[in-house]
GROMACS .gro file of C-alpha atoms in nm:
model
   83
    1UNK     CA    1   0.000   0.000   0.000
    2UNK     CA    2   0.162   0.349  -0.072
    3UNK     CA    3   0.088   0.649   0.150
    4UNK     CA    4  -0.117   0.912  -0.005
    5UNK     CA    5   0.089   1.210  -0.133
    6UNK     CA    6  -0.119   1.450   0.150
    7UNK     CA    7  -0.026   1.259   0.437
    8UNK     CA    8   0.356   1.304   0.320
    9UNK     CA    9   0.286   1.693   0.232
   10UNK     CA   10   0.164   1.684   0.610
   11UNK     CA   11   0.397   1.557   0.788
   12UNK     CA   12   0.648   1.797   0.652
   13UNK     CA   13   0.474   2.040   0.713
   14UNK     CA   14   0.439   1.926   1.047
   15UNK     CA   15   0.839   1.901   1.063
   16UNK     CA   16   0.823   2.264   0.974
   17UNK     CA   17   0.629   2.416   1.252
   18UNK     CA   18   0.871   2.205   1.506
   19UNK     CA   19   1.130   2.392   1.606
   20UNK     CA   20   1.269   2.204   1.941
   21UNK     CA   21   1.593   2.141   1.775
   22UNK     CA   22   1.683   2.407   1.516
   23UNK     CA   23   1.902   2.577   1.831
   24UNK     CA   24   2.100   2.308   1.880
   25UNK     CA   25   2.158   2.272   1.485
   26UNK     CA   26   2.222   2.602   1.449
   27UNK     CA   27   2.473   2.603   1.735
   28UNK     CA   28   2.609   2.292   1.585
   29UNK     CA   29   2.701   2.485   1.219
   30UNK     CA   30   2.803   2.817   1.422
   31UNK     CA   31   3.023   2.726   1.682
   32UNK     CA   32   3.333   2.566   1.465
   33UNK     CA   33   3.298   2.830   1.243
   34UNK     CA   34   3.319   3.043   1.561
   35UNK     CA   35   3.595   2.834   1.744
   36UNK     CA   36   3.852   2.845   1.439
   37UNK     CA   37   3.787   3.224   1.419
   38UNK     CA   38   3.906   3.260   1.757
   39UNK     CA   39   4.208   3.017   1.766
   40UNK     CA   40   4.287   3.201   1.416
   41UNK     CA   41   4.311   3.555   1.609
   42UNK     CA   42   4.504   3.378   1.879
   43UNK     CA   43   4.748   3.245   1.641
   44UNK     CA   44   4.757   3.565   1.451
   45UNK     CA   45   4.818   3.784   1.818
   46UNK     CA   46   5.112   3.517   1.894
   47UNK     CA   47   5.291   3.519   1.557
   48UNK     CA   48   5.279   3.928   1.614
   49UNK     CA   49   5.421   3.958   1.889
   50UNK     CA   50   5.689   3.710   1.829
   51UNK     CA   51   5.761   3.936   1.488
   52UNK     CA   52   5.752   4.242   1.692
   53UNK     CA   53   5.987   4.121   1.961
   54UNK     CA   54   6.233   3.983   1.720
   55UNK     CA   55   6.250   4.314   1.556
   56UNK     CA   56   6.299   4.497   1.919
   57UNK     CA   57   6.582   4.288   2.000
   58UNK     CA   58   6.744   4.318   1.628
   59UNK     CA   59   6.708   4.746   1.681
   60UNK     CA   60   6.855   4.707   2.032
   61UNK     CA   61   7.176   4.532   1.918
   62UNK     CA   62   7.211   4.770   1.613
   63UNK     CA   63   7.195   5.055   1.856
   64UNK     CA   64   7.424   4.854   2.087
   65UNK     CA   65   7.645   4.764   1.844
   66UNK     CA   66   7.660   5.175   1.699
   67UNK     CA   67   7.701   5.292   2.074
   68UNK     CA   68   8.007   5.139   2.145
   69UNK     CA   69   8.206   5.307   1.908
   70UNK     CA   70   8.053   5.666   2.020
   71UNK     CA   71   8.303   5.895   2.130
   72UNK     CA   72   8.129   6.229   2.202
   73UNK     CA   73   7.760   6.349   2.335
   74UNK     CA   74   7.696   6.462   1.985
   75UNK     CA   75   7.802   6.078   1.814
   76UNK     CA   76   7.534   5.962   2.131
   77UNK     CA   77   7.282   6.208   2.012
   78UNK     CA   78   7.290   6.072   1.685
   79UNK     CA   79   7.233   5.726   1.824
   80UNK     CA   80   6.922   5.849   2.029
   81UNK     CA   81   6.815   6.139   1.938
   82UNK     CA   82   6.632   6.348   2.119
   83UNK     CA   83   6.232   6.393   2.042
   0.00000   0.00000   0.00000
């Protein structure tokens, strides 16, 4: 026996007008989208300051390096100048 083609129309419509899981499906499509976003600005944060403080400490040992051959204020100025 095959089901009439108005029972099947019914129940999705029926399926349609429940809506005691769509939260938890919608939760389950958002939140790994969510979760990688985060962990990608995380990743991002650490790789910049690991950049920044690797450029810190290369400016620090040029200036290092330049001060120890100063001789005068004015060759110490031009190390560090004043703002």
């Amino acid at each position: 026996m095959r089901k009439s083609p108005t029972l099947r129309f019914r129940s999705i419509a029926a399926l349609s007008r429940n809506q005691a899981g769509s939260a938890l499906v919608e939760a389950a499509f958002a939140l790994p989208l969510l979760i990688s976003l985060l962990f990608g600005i995380l990743v991002y944060g650490s790789w910049f300051m690991t950049a920044h403080s690797l450029q810190q400490a290369a400016n620090d040992a040029a200036r290092a390096e330049a001060l120890k051959n100063c001789e005068t204020l004015t060759d110490w100025i031009a190390v560090y100048p004043i703002p």
